[in-house]
Amino acid sequence: MFSIYIHTLNRETKHTNHKKMSMSKQNVLVLALLLMFAMLLPPIQSLKLKAGNWGKTFPKKNQESETNLQFYFHDTLSGKNPSVVKIAEPLDKTQSYVTRFGTIFMADDPLTETYDPKSKLVGRAQGIYASSCQQEIGLLMSLSYVFVDGPYNGSTFTLVGKNSAANPVREMPIVGGTGLFRMARGYAIAKTHWVDLTTGDAIVGYNVTLIH
């Protein structure tokens, strides 16, 4: 009778062990499926900094961050208080270009949160741009974009490159920065919102991506 009990106990033990192994395999399979599902999901970016509705910074790998900025650039040549003034033009007055080739301007343009000039001031674009093309309206831009709002207050980025101003949308390179944007690189997508062809006044929307 004792031997029968031992035999029964061994059968129950084997059955229990088999059941545990089966459950363990199931757990491994479920875990593997969950991991595969997680890998298929798009990465969720955690917000690092935010400035109103116009600026967001996300952490990236290798201790870098990505910042997306959207603002409006107000370029005013007319009126009693222009934000742009002409500082040089070609000496040879016999050469005339529709594109104003060779003319250089100094700018201190306000940057606002929306296209409305009275909306929140978020910064200023300060520097030089010049007409650098004879056959098209093309500007060589060399501007520092200096911010005065939110966590980006005091930080700058530098844009240097060609601006094909007659195109409705154009792309320009970001080559550096200071403050939170130190060592920045990236690009700016500019889109004309409004332009006065008589005075040259313009409002331009900027969408900027920075890695820093």
XYZ file of N, CA, C and O in Angstrom:
848
model
N 0.837 -1.206 0.000
C 0.000 0.000 0.000
C 0.876 1.262 0.000
O 0.574 2.249 -0.652
N 1.962 1.200 0.735
C 2.909 2.325 0.777
C 3.499 2.595 -0.609
O 3.659 3.739 -1.020
N 3.813 1.511 -1.330
C 4.365 1.659 -2.676
C 3.348 2.294 -3.617
O 3.694 3.072 -4.496
N 2.073 1.968 -3.429
C 1.022 2.573 -4.255
C 0.947 4.081 -3.989
O 0.792 4.894 -4.891
N 1.085 4.450 -2.718
C 1.045 5.865 -2.329
C 2.209 6.632 -2.972
O 2.031 7.729 -3.491
N 3.422 6.011 -2.914
C 4.614 6.635 -3.514
C 4.417 6.809 -5.006
O 4.725 7.852 -5.582
N 3.880 5.769 -5.642
C 3.654 5.828 -7.084
C 2.664 6.944 -7.445
O 2.872 7.694 -8.392
N 1.601 7.041 -6.632
C 0.596 8.097 -6.871
C 1.201 9.484 -6.666
O 0.953 10.415 -7.420
N 2.029 9.588 -5.605
C 2.681 10.864 -5.303
C 3.614 11.277 -6.435
O 3.656 12.448 -6.844
N 4.368 10.324 -6.974
C 5.276 10.629 -8.084
C 4.517 11.101 -9.308
O 4.928 12.029 -9.998
N 3.359 10.437 -9.589
C 2.550 10.851 -10.735
C 2.033 12.277 -10.558
O 2.040 13.080 -11.484
N 1.589 12.602 -9.317
C 1.075 13.951 -9.054
C 2.197 14.990 -9.171
O 1.990 16.092 -9.667
N 3.379 14.618 -8.686
C 4.526 15.535 -8.754
C 4.907 15.817 -10.199
O 5.158 16.961 -10.591
N 4.960 14.732 -11.018
C 5.288 14.908 -12.429
C 4.238 15.773 -13.121
O 4.547 16.637 -13.936
N 2.964 15.545 -12.770
C 1.875 16.311 -13.373
C 1.997 17.801 -13.002
O 1.821 18.682 -13.836
N 2.334 18.030 -11.704
C 2.495 19.411 -11.237
C 3.661 20.091 -11.930
O 3.568 21.241 -12.362
N 4.796 19.375 -12.018
C 5.984 19.937 -12.683
C 5.702 20.227 -14.151
O 6.126 21.251 -14.702
N 4.983 19.326 -14.804
C 4.644 19.515 -16.204
C 3.751 20.754 -16.381
O 3.913 21.535 -17.315
N 2.807 20.901 -15.410
C 1.907 22.050 -15.455
C 2.682 23.346 -15.250
O 2.444 24.360 -15.930
N 3.650 23.341 -14.317
C 4.463 24.524 -14.057
C 5.291 24.882 -15.278
O 5.422 26.052 -15.650
N 5.889 23.847 -15.933
C 6.689 24.090 -17.129
C 5.826 24.671 -18.250
O 6.238 25.564 -18.965
N 4.613 24.145 -18.353
C 3.699 24.637 -19.381
C 3.338 26.088 -19.124
O 3.323 26.917 -20.040
N 3.070 26.436 -17.854
C 2.746 27.816 -17.512
C 3.938 28.728 -17.735
O 3.802 29.863 -18.191
N 5.138 28.227 -17.437
C 6.353 29.008 -17.632
C 6.558 29.323 -19.107
O 6.903 30.440 -19.483
N 6.327 28.340 -19.974
C 6.450 28.554 -21.418
C 5.436 29.577 -21.904
O 5.723 30.422 -22.744
N 4.217 29.487 -21.331
C 3.187 30.443 -21.708
C 3.584 31.867 -21.310
O 3.376 32.821 -22.061
N 4.169 31.980 -20.090
C 4.596 33.297 -19.628
C 5.685 33.875 -20.532
O 5.689 35.078 -20.845
N 6.632 33.035 -20.940
C 7.716 33.472 -21.823
C 7.149 33.926 -23.163
O 7.559 34.947 -23.728
N 6.184 33.165 -23.673
C 5.570 33.505 -24.949
C 4.828 34.839 -24.867
O 4.941 35.683 -25.768
N 4.083 35.039 -23.783
C 3.353 36.297 -23.598
C 4.318 37.467 -23.495
O 4.113 38.532 -24.094
N 5.420 37.273 -22.747
C 6.414 38.336 -22.586
C 7.051 38.693 -23.927
O 7.248 39.867 -24.243
N 7.360 37.659 -24.714
C 7.957 37.891 -26.032
C 7.008 38.669 -26.939
O 7.422 39.587 -27.657
N 5.725 38.314 -26.902
C 4.736 39.022 -27.713
C 4.603 40.481 -27.284
O 4.467 41.382 -28.121
N 4.640 40.723 -25.965
C 4.548 42.095 -25.465
C 5.746 42.931 -25.902
O 5.607 44.103 -26.273
N 6.934 42.323 -25.862
C 8.145 43.028 -26.287
C 8.088 43.365 -27.771
O 8.460 44.468 -28.189
N 7.609 42.410 -28.578
C 7.494 42.653 -30.018
C 6.491 43.779 -30.289
O 6.730 44.652 -31.129
N 5.398 43.771 -29.548
C 4.373 44.814 -29.717
C 4.929 46.180 -29.337
O 4.682 47.176 -30.011
N 5.710 46.214 -28.260
C 6.297 47.480 -27.798
C 7.279 48.033 -28.815
O 7.373 49.247 -29.029
N 8.021 47.127 -29.480
C 8.994 47.567 -30.478
C 8.312 48.150 -31.706
O 8.867 49.007 -32.394
N 7.105 47.706 -31.992
C 6.376 48.190 -33.155
C 5.726 49.546 -32.917
O 5.403 50.263 -33.858
N 5.534 49.904 -31.654
C 4.908 51.181 -31.334
C 5.862 52.330 -31.641
O 7.071 52.206 -31.445
N 5.360 53.492 -32.120
C 6.224 54.646 -32.350
C 6.748 55.175 -31.016
O 6.058 55.130 -30.004
N 8.008 55.668 -31.004
C 8.566 56.187 -29.758
C 7.804 57.409 -29.268
O 7.388 58.261 -30.056
N 7.600 57.489 -27.976
C 6.904 58.623 -27.370
C 7.947 59.634 -26.919
O 8.829 59.315 -26.120
N 7.870 60.860 -27.455
C 8.822 61.888 -27.090
C 8.354 62.607 -25.833
O 7.214 63.060 -25.755
N 9.250 62.691 -24.867
C 8.920 63.407 -23.643
C 9.310 64.864 -23.813
O 10.380 65.184 -24.316
N 8.429 65.750 -23.423
C 8.648 67.183 -23.579
C 9.644 67.662 -22.529
O 9.500 67.393 -21.349
N 10.679 68.369 -22.985
C 11.713 68.874 -22.091
C 11.468 70.338 -21.729
O 11.574 70.727 -20.571
N 11.151 71.165 -22.746
C 10.876 72.581 -22.529
C 9.731 73.009 -23.439
O 9.532 72.424 -24.509
N 9.010 74.053 -23.032
C 7.912 74.566 -23.857
C 7.799 76.070 -23.666
O 7.909 76.573 -22.542
N 7.627 76.776 -24.789
C 7.431 78.224 -24.740
C 6.129 78.550 -25.450
O 6.067 78.521 -26.684
N 5.083 78.842 -24.701
C 3.794 79.188 -25.286
C 3.347 78.172 -26.322
O 3.470 76.960 -26.124
N 2.859 78.691 -27.447
C 2.464 77.828 -28.561
C 3.485 77.812 -29.679
O 3.236 77.242 -30.739
N 4.658 78.437 -29.440
C 5.584 78.607 -30.557
C 6.869 77.795 -30.430
O 7.602 77.665 -31.420
N 7.168 77.209 -29.255
C 8.434 76.487 -29.099
C 8.338 75.260 -28.221
O 7.709 75.294 -27.164
N 8.959 74.153 -28.684
C 9.005 72.908 -27.910
C 10.385 72.264 -28.067
O 10.949 72.261 -29.153
N 10.906 71.727 -26.955
C 12.189 71.026 -26.982
C 12.005 69.616 -26.452
O 11.412 69.409 -25.396
N 12.537 68.632 -27.214
C 12.446 67.226 -26.844
C 13.848 66.659 -26.650
O 14.752 66.964 -27.429
N 14.062 65.820 -25.618
C 15.374 65.184 -25.464
C 15.589 64.149 -26.552
O 14.661 63.489 -27.002
N 16.837 64.008 -27.016
C 17.201 62.997 -27.993
C 18.345 62.156 -27.457
O 18.863 62.379 -26.367
N 18.741 61.155 -28.233
C 19.837 60.284 -27.822
C 21.143 61.075 -27.814
O 21.261 62.147 -28.380
N 22.166 60.509 -27.184
C 23.501 61.118 -27.112
C 23.470 62.495 -26.456
O 24.247 63.385 -26.798
N 22.538 62.660 -25.504
C 22.426 63.889 -24.715
C 22.126 65.113 -25.579
O 22.418 66.237 -25.186
N 21.563 64.933 -26.765
C 21.154 66.042 -27.602
C 19.655 66.287 -27.448
O 18.924 65.424 -26.969
N 19.249 67.482 -27.863
C 17.825 67.835 -27.831
C 17.386 68.308 -29.207
O 18.205 68.784 -30.000
N 16.103 68.170 -29.469
C 15.522 68.701 -30.701
C 14.490 69.758 -30.331
O 13.618 69.514 -29.501
N 14.627 70.930 -30.932
C 13.689 72.027 -30.680
C 12.976 72.399 -31.968
O 13.607 72.529 -33.017
N 11.663 72.550 -31.860
C 10.836 72.985 -32.987
C 10.237 74.350 -32.654
O 9.579 74.499 -31.626
N 10.465 75.321 -33.510
C 9.982 76.684 -33.311
C 9.116 77.107 -34.494
O 9.439 76.790 -35.643
N 8.040 77.811 -34.203
C 7.198 78.347 -35.263
C 6.818 79.771 -34.877
O 6.170 80.006 -33.848
N 7.243 80.727 -35.713
C 7.008 82.137 -35.419
C 6.904 82.910 -36.734
O 7.068 82.348 -37.829
N 6.665 84.232 -36.607
C 6.502 85.077 -37.796
C 7.516 86.223 -37.763
O 7.749 86.843 -36.726
N 8.089 86.476 -38.923
C 9.172 87.431 -39.149
C 8.566 88.644 -39.863
O 7.971 88.499 -40.933
N 8.696 89.835 -39.261
C 8.075 91.048 -39.813
C 9.172 91.961 -40.361
O 9.924 92.567 -39.601
N 9.254 92.042 -41.687
C 10.297 92.789 -42.389
C 9.662 94.073 -42.942
O 8.891 94.029 -43.897
N 9.991 95.217 -42.333
C 9.332 96.485 -42.684
C 10.362 97.497 -43.169
O 11.243 97.912 -42.412
N 10.231 97.896 -44.454
C 11.126 98.903 -45.036
C 10.479 100.281 -45.112
O 11.166 101.283 -45.300
N 9.159 100.333 -44.993
C 8.427 101.595 -45.164
C 8.094 102.236 -43.815
O 8.299 101.639 -42.750
N 7.546 103.470 -43.888
C 7.077 104.132 -42.674
C 8.157 104.900 -41.943
O 9.318 104.950 -42.351
N 7.762 105.465 -40.808
C 8.672 106.289 -40.013
C 9.610 105.468 -39.139
O 10.628 105.989 -38.656
N 9.253 104.216 -38.896
C 10.076 103.388 -38.008
C 10.319 102.012 -38.640
O 9.852 100.999 -38.136
N 11.057 101.985 -39.757
C 11.296 100.704 -40.431
C 12.203 99.804 -39.596
O 13.031 100.280 -38.815
N 12.019 98.499 -39.778
C 12.898 97.538 -39.082
C 14.074 97.127 -39.966
O 14.947 96.385 -39.531
N 14.082 97.620 -41.209
C 15.156 97.339 -42.167
C 15.573 98.642 -42.835
O 14.712 99.440 -43.237
N 16.893 98.870 -42.958
C 17.384 100.056 -43.673
C 18.447 99.630 -44.676
O 19.204 98.677 -44.449
N 18.487 100.349 -45.790
C 19.520 100.100 -46.805
C 20.812 100.755 -46.353
O 20.837 101.930 -45.991
N 21.907 99.994 -46.375
C 23.193 100.537 -45.911
C 24.226 100.650 -47.030
O 25.230 101.336 -46.878
N 23.994 99.976 -48.175
C 24.944 100.067 -49.285
C 24.265 99.650 -50.578
O 23.305 98.872 -50.576
N 24.769 100.201 -51.686
C 24.284 99.823 -53.006
C 25.429 99.987 -53.996
O 26.442 100.636 -53.680
N 25.320 99.430 -55.184
C 26.427 99.510 -56.159
C 26.791 100.960 -56.491
O 25.917 101.828 -56.607
N 28.106 101.211 -56.654
C 28.581 102.548 -56.987
C 28.254 102.913 -58.427
O 27.993 104.077 -58.735
N 28.283 101.934 -59.297
C 28.019 102.170 -60.714
C 26.514 102.289 -60.949
O 25.794 101.286 -61.008
N 26.038 103.501 -61.088
C 24.597 103.738 -61.234
C 24.093 103.396 -62.638
O 22.884 103.355 -62.872
N 25.043 103.174 -63.573
C 24.614 102.806 -64.928
C 24.129 101.365 -64.993
O 23.431 100.982 -65.928
N 24.529 100.559 -64.017
C 24.078 99.169 -63.948
C 22.791 99.116 -63.125
O 22.767 99.509 -61.961
N 21.730 98.665 -63.771
C 20.449 98.605 -63.078
C 19.900 97.177 -63.144
O 19.819 96.586 -64.223
N 19.542 96.632 -61.981
C 19.008 95.287 -61.905
C 17.629 95.328 -61.248
O 17.435 95.994 -60.220
N 16.690 94.614 -61.849
C 15.359 94.506 -61.240
C 15.466 93.850 -59.873
O 14.696 94.149 -58.953
N 16.465 92.982 -59.719
C 16.637 92.246 -58.458
C 17.371 93.067 -57.392
O 17.583 92.577 -56.292
N 17.801 94.291 -57.745
C 18.564 95.161 -56.830
C 19.876 94.494 -56.412
O 20.343 94.629 -55.278
N 20.455 93.775 -57.345
C 21.713 93.060 -57.111
C 22.778 94.000 -56.542
O 23.000 95.092 -57.046
N 23.433 93.554 -55.467
C 24.491 94.342 -54.845
C 24.038 95.245 -53.723
O 24.873 95.858 -53.040
N 22.727 95.331 -53.493
C 22.204 96.182 -52.417
C 22.217 95.424 -51.094
O 21.846 94.252 -51.034
N 22.653 96.104 -50.028
C 22.804 95.480 -48.707
C 21.893 96.185 -47.710
O 21.802 97.429 -47.684
N 21.241 95.393 -46.875
C 20.304 95.911 -45.871
C 20.714 95.444 -44.476
O 21.228 94.330 -44.303
N 20.455 96.294 -43.486
C 20.617 95.941 -42.075
C 19.233 95.776 -41.467
O 18.361 96.630 -41.664
N 19.039 94.678 -40.734
C 17.708 94.359 -40.209
C 17.713 94.175 -38.699
O 18.683 93.680 -38.120
N 16.620 94.598 -38.108
C 16.309 94.313 -36.695
C 14.812 94.016 -36.642
O 14.016 94.817 -36.144
N 14.439 92.867 -37.203
C 13.032 92.529 -37.420
C 12.416 91.834 -36.209
O 13.004 90.886 -35.678
N 11.229 92.267 -35.793
C 10.540 91.569 -34.694
C 10.042 90.201 -35.139
O 9.641 89.996 -36.296
N 10.056 89.254 -34.199
C 9.517 87.909 -34.395
C 8.344 87.752 -33.441
O 8.487 87.993 -32.239
N 7.189 87.360 -33.961
C 5.999 87.259 -33.113
C 5.412 85.849 -33.166
O 5.714 85.053 -34.064
N 4.540 85.573 -32.214
C 3.958 84.236 -32.084
C 2.986 83.923 -33.219
O 2.868 82.772 -33.636
N 2.276 84.933 -33.727
C 1.354 84.745 -34.848
C 1.675 85.783 -35.926
O 2.541 86.644 -35.748
N 0.927 85.738 -37.021
C 1.169 86.686 -38.111
C 0.742 88.109 -37.755
O 1.132 89.069 -38.423
N -0.050 88.268 -36.710
C -0.483 89.591 -36.265
C 0.710 90.333 -35.648
O 1.290 89.857 -34.667
N 1.082 91.508 -36.197
C 2.225 92.249 -35.634
C 2.058 92.599 -34.166
O 3.055 92.844 -33.461
N 0.805 92.626 -33.668
C 0.554 92.984 -32.272
C 0.546 91.761 -31.340
O 0.325 91.909 -30.136
N 0.771 90.564 -31.890
C 0.811 89.368 -31.045
C 2.117 89.331 -30.251
O 3.001 90.184 -30.435
N 2.232 88.350 -29.370
C 3.372 88.292 -28.443
C 4.716 88.338 -29.179
O 4.955 87.605 -30.130
N 5.607 89.217 -28.717
C 6.964 89.285 -29.236
C 7.782 88.140 -28.634
O 7.885 88.027 -27.407
N 8.361 87.290 -29.483
C 9.153 86.172 -28.976
C 10.643 86.356 -29.253
O 11.470 85.630 -28.696
N 10.994 87.317 -30.110
C 12.409 87.537 -30.394
C 12.599 88.566 -31.493
O 11.658 89.239 -31.932
N 13.871 88.659 -31.958
C 14.198 89.580 -33.044
C 15.222 88.911 -33.953
O 16.074 88.139 -33.477
N 15.126 89.221 -35.254
C 16.118 88.763 -36.229
C 17.021 89.943 -36.550
O 16.561 90.952 -37.104
N 18.295 89.817 -36.192
C 19.209 90.956 -36.300
C 20.423 90.575 -37.144
O 21.039 89.524 -36.926
N 20.739 91.439 -38.119
C 21.894 91.171 -38.958
C 21.772 91.799 -40.318
O 21.122 92.842 -40.486
N 22.383 91.151 -41.307
C 22.480 91.704 -42.653
C 21.877 90.742 -43.662
O 22.019 89.518 -43.528
N 21.200 91.279 -44.662
C 20.903 90.486 -45.851
C 21.152 91.346 -47.080
O 21.065 92.572 -47.040
N 21.527 90.685 -48.180
C 21.923 91.398 -49.390
C 21.390 90.692 -50.614
O 21.268 89.461 -50.648
N 21.089 91.494 -51.636
C 20.655 90.923 -52.905
C 21.885 90.346 -53.605
O 22.805 91.077 -53.995
N 21.904 89.030 -53.766
C 23.111 88.351 -54.265
C 22.908 87.681 -55.619
O 23.789 86.958 -56.075
N 21.761 87.907 -56.257
C 21.462 87.253 -57.537
C 21.085 88.293 -58.596
O 20.322 89.217 -58.315
N 21.608 88.112 -59.814
C 21.288 89.031 -60.905
C 20.006 88.627 -61.641
O 19.294 89.483 -62.150
N 19.736 87.317 -61.696
C 18.638 86.818 -62.518
C 17.378 86.481 -61.719
O 16.350 86.176 -62.317
N 17.456 86.494 -60.407
C 16.289 86.185 -59.584
C 16.353 86.994 -58.297
O 17.401 87.557 -57.949
N 15.234 87.058 -57.608
C 15.224 87.740 -56.309
C 15.763 86.755 -55.277
O 15.029 85.909 -54.753
N 17.056 86.847 -55.049
C 17.719 85.942 -54.107
C 18.557 86.738 -53.129
O 19.321 87.630 -53.520
N 18.391 86.440 -51.849
C 19.088 87.175 -50.797
C 20.091 86.275 -50.086
O 19.799 85.105 -49.809
N 21.260 86.823 -49.799
C 22.192 86.150 -48.900
C 21.860 86.608 -47.488
O 22.003 87.787 -47.157
N 21.393 85.680 -46.651
C 20.968 86.009 -45.287
C 22.089 85.692 -44.302
O 22.681 84.606 -44.334
N 22.371 86.625 -43.416
C 23.300 86.394 -42.309
C 22.691 87.062 -41.073
O 22.946 88.232 -40.781
N 21.848 86.281 -40.370
C 21.041 86.839 -39.288
C 21.157 86.009 -38.018
O 21.218 84.772 -38.075
N 21.156 86.712 -36.887
C 21.022 86.059 -35.579
C 19.580 86.211 -35.119
O 19.055 87.332 -35.096
N 18.968 85.102 -34.740
C 17.596 85.108 -34.234
C 17.682 85.041 -32.716
O 18.071 84.015 -32.151
N 17.366 86.163 -32.083
C 17.560 86.348 -30.642
C 16.193 86.259 -29.966
O 15.289 87.032 -30.281
N 16.057 85.347 -28.992
C 14.748 85.108 -28.384
C 14.644 85.766 -27.008
O 15.631 85.865 -26.272
N 13.422 86.204 -26.694
C 13.201 86.961 -25.461
C 12.056 86.395 -24.639
O 11.653 87.002 -23.645
N 11.539 85.220 -25.014
C 10.350 84.698 -24.350
C 10.591 83.301 -23.790
O 11.295 82.480 -24.400
N 9.967 83.013 -22.642
C 9.971 81.663 -22.075
C 11.367 81.149 -21.766
O 12.296 81.926 -21.515
N 11.542 79.831 -21.791
C 12.841 79.244 -21.451
C 13.927 79.557 -22.473
O 15.112 79.355 -22.199
N 13.543 80.056 -23.654
C 14.524 80.375 -24.698
C 15.022 81.815 -24.600
O 15.827 82.249 -25.435
N 14.565 82.556 -23.605
C 14.987 83.938 -23.405
C 16.517 84.019 -23.297
O 17.120 83.371 -22.444
N 17.138 84.812 -24.170
C 18.588 84.973 -24.160
C 19.324 84.022 -25.091
O 20.518 84.198 -25.326
N 18.643 83.019 -25.619
C 19.275 82.069 -26.537
C 19.129 82.557 -27.975
O 18.190 83.286 -28.310
N 20.062 82.152 -28.824
C 20.047 82.574 -30.217
C 20.398 81.404 -31.134
O 21.023 80.433 -30.702
N 19.989 81.522 -32.386
C 20.571 80.670 -33.424
C 20.935 81.548 -34.610
O 20.410 82.654 -34.781
N 21.860 81.067 -35.435
C 22.368 81.834 -36.574
C 21.990 81.162 -37.879
O 22.227 79.968 -38.066
N 21.396 81.938 -38.765
C 21.010 81.464 -40.089
C 21.910 82.133 -41.120
O 22.026 83.369 -41.143
N 22.562 81.340 -41.949
C 23.397 81.861 -43.033
C 23.101 81.046 -44.285
O 23.272 79.830 -44.292
N 22.645 81.724 -45.346
C 22.365 81.000 -46.575
C 21.522 81.800 -47.533
O 21.150 82.950 -47.269
N 21.212 81.176 -48.678
C 20.428 81.830 -49.718
C 18.939 81.746 -49.414
O 18.426 80.696 -49.034
N 18.264 82.877 -49.619
C 16.822 82.952 -49.464
C 16.226 83.353 -50.816
O 16.335 84.509 -51.232
N 15.645 82.397 -51.512
C 14.985 82.684 -52.785
C 13.621 83.295 -52.476
O 12.586 82.621 -52.495
N 13.632 84.591 -52.199
C 12.476 85.261 -51.589
C 11.221 85.226 -52.450
O 10.113 85.361 -51.925
N 11.370 85.062 -53.772
C 10.194 85.040 -54.639
C 9.470 83.696 -54.597
O 8.315 83.604 -55.014
N 10.135 82.665 -54.093
C 9.490 81.355 -53.978
C 8.532 81.358 -52.790
O 8.845 81.919 -51.735
N 7.380 80.710 -52.920
C 6.425 80.709 -51.799
C 6.967 79.995 -50.566
O 6.658 80.377 -49.435
N 7.794 78.963 -50.770
C 8.400 78.219 -49.656
C 9.876 78.019 -49.964
O 10.246 77.697 -51.091
N 10.734 78.221 -48.971
C 12.170 78.001 -49.160
C 12.792 77.453 -47.884
O 12.239 77.609 -46.788
N 13.943 76.834 -48.039
C 14.657 76.210 -46.919
C 16.023 76.855 -46.773
O 16.727 77.082 -47.758
N 16.396 77.131 -45.513
C 17.692 77.763 -45.239
C 18.375 77.067 -44.069
O 17.713 76.549 -43.171
N 19.726 77.048 -44.060
C 20.446 76.304 -43.026
C 20.676 77.093 -41.736
O 20.900 78.299 -41.760
N 20.638 76.373 -40.617
C 21.027 76.920 -39.310
C 22.436 76.403 -39.026
O 22.689 75.192 -39.066
N 23.370 77.311 -38.726
C 24.781 76.922 -38.636
C 25.378 77.055 -37.231
O 26.544 76.720 -37.024
N 24.601 77.522 -36.262
C 25.141 77.648 -34.914
C 24.141 78.298 -33.976
O 23.015 78.614 -34.368
N 24.571 78.494 -32.730
C 23.683 79.113 -31.762
C 24.389 79.341 -30.440
O 25.543 78.945 -30.243
N 23.657 79.988 -29.514
C 24.192 80.243 -28.176
C 23.119 79.919 -27.141
O 21.951 79.710 -27.468
N 23.526 79.914 -25.865
C 22.587 79.613 -24.787
C 22.085 78.184 -24.895
O 22.873 77.243 -25.068
N 20.776 77.989 -24.817
C 20.205 76.644 -24.950
C 20.466 76.055 -26.327
O 20.436 74.831 -26.501
N 20.725 76.919 -27.312
C 20.954 76.459 -28.682
C 22.435 76.405 -29.041
O 22.800 76.435 -30.221
N 23.283 76.322 -28.031
C 24.723 76.233 -28.290
C 25.037 75.022 -29.164
O 24.506 73.942 -28.955
N 25.894 75.222 -30.162
C 26.291 74.168 -31.117
C 25.116 73.701 -31.976
O 25.118 72.592 -32.513
N 24.115 74.558 -32.153
C 22.921 74.155 -32.905
C 23.231 73.940 -34.381
O 24.107 74.589 -34.963
N 22.489 72.995 -34.965
C 22.476 72.801 -36.407
C 21.038 72.469 -36.791
O 20.277 71.954 -35.968
N 20.671 72.777 -38.018
C 19.294 72.503 -38.397
C 18.898 73.257 -39.645
O 19.740 73.600 -40.480
N 17.608 73.526 -39.762
C 17.108 74.196 -40.961
C 15.854 74.987 -40.617
O 15.154 74.716 -39.638
N 15.588 75.990 -41.466
C 14.391 76.814 -41.334
C 13.597 76.727 -42.628
O 14.161 76.887 -43.721
N 12.317 76.452 -42.500
C 11.395 76.500 -43.631
C 10.638 77.828 -43.541
O 9.942 78.080 -42.564
N 10.822 78.682 -44.554
C 10.183 80.000 -44.567
C 9.076 80.022 -45.621
O 9.262 79.549 -46.745
N 7.942 80.585 -45.247
C 6.799 80.684 -46.154
C 6.214 82.088 -46.050
O 5.839 82.529 -44.957
N 6.149 82.776 -47.186
C 5.624 84.144 -47.183
C 4.136 84.146 -46.858
O 3.343 83.492 -47.535
N 3.787 84.891 -45.807
C 2.379 85.025 -45.427
C 1.731 86.218 -46.120
O 0.563 86.149 -46.531
N 2.502 87.300 -46.242
C 1.986 88.530 -46.859
C 3.169 89.351 -47.350
O 4.238 89.368 -46.736
N 3.000 90.023 -48.508
C 4.046 90.912 -49.011
C 3.399 92.080 -49.756
O 2.385 91.916 -50.457
N 3.976 93.275 -49.578
C 3.571 94.470 -50.317
C 4.626 94.684 -51.408
O 5.764 95.061 -51.108
N 4.268 94.443 -52.655
C 5.234 94.518 -53.753
C 5.717 95.939 -54.015
O 6.761 96.137 -54.635
N 4.969 96.937 -53.534
C 5.380 98.330 -53.727
C 6.469 98.732 -52.744
O 7.498 99.314 -53.125
N 6.269 98.436 -51.476
C 7.228 98.852 -50.437
C 8.272 97.785 -50.129
O 9.349 98.105 -49.612
N 7.943 96.526 -50.388
C 8.844 95.433 -50.005
C 8.577 94.896 -48.620
O 9.223 93.939 -48.177
N 7.631 95.502 -47.895
C 7.281 94.999 -46.560
C 6.745 93.568 -46.677
O 6.022 93.247 -47.632
N 7.073 92.730 -45.683
C 6.633 91.335 -45.751
C 6.470 90.746 -44.362
O 7.129 91.172 -43.402
N 5.587 89.763 -44.285
C 5.438 88.926 -43.089
C 5.707 87.492 -43.538
O 5.059 87.000 -44.470
N 6.647 86.860 -42.878
C 7.084 85.518 -43.294
C 6.953 84.552 -42.118
O 7.431 84.833 -41.014
N 6.298 83.432 -42.357
C 6.201 82.392 -41.339
C 7.432 81.509 -41.360
O 7.908 81.116 -42.432
N 7.951 81.208 -40.178
C 9.135 80.353 -40.050
C 8.775 79.087 -39.264
O 8.119 79.162 -38.218
N 9.222 77.955 -39.767
C 9.154 76.692 -39.034
C 10.579 76.174 -38.948
O 11.185 75.839 -39.971
N 11.108 76.126 -37.723
C 12.546 75.862 -37.516
C 12.727 74.557 -36.735
O 12.048 74.319 -35.737
N 13.667 73.740 -37.185
C 14.061 72.530 -36.462
C 15.534 72.644 -36.106
O 16.384 72.865 -36.984
N 15.831 72.508 -34.809
C 17.205 72.627 -34.303
C 17.608 71.344 -33.574
O 16.826 70.803 -32.783
N 18.820 70.892 -33.807
C 19.451 69.840 -33.009
C 20.580 70.496 -32.241
O 21.443 71.150 -32.819
N 20.600 70.325 -30.927
C 21.603 71.025 -30.115
C 21.883 70.239 -28.836
O 21.195 69.269 -28.522
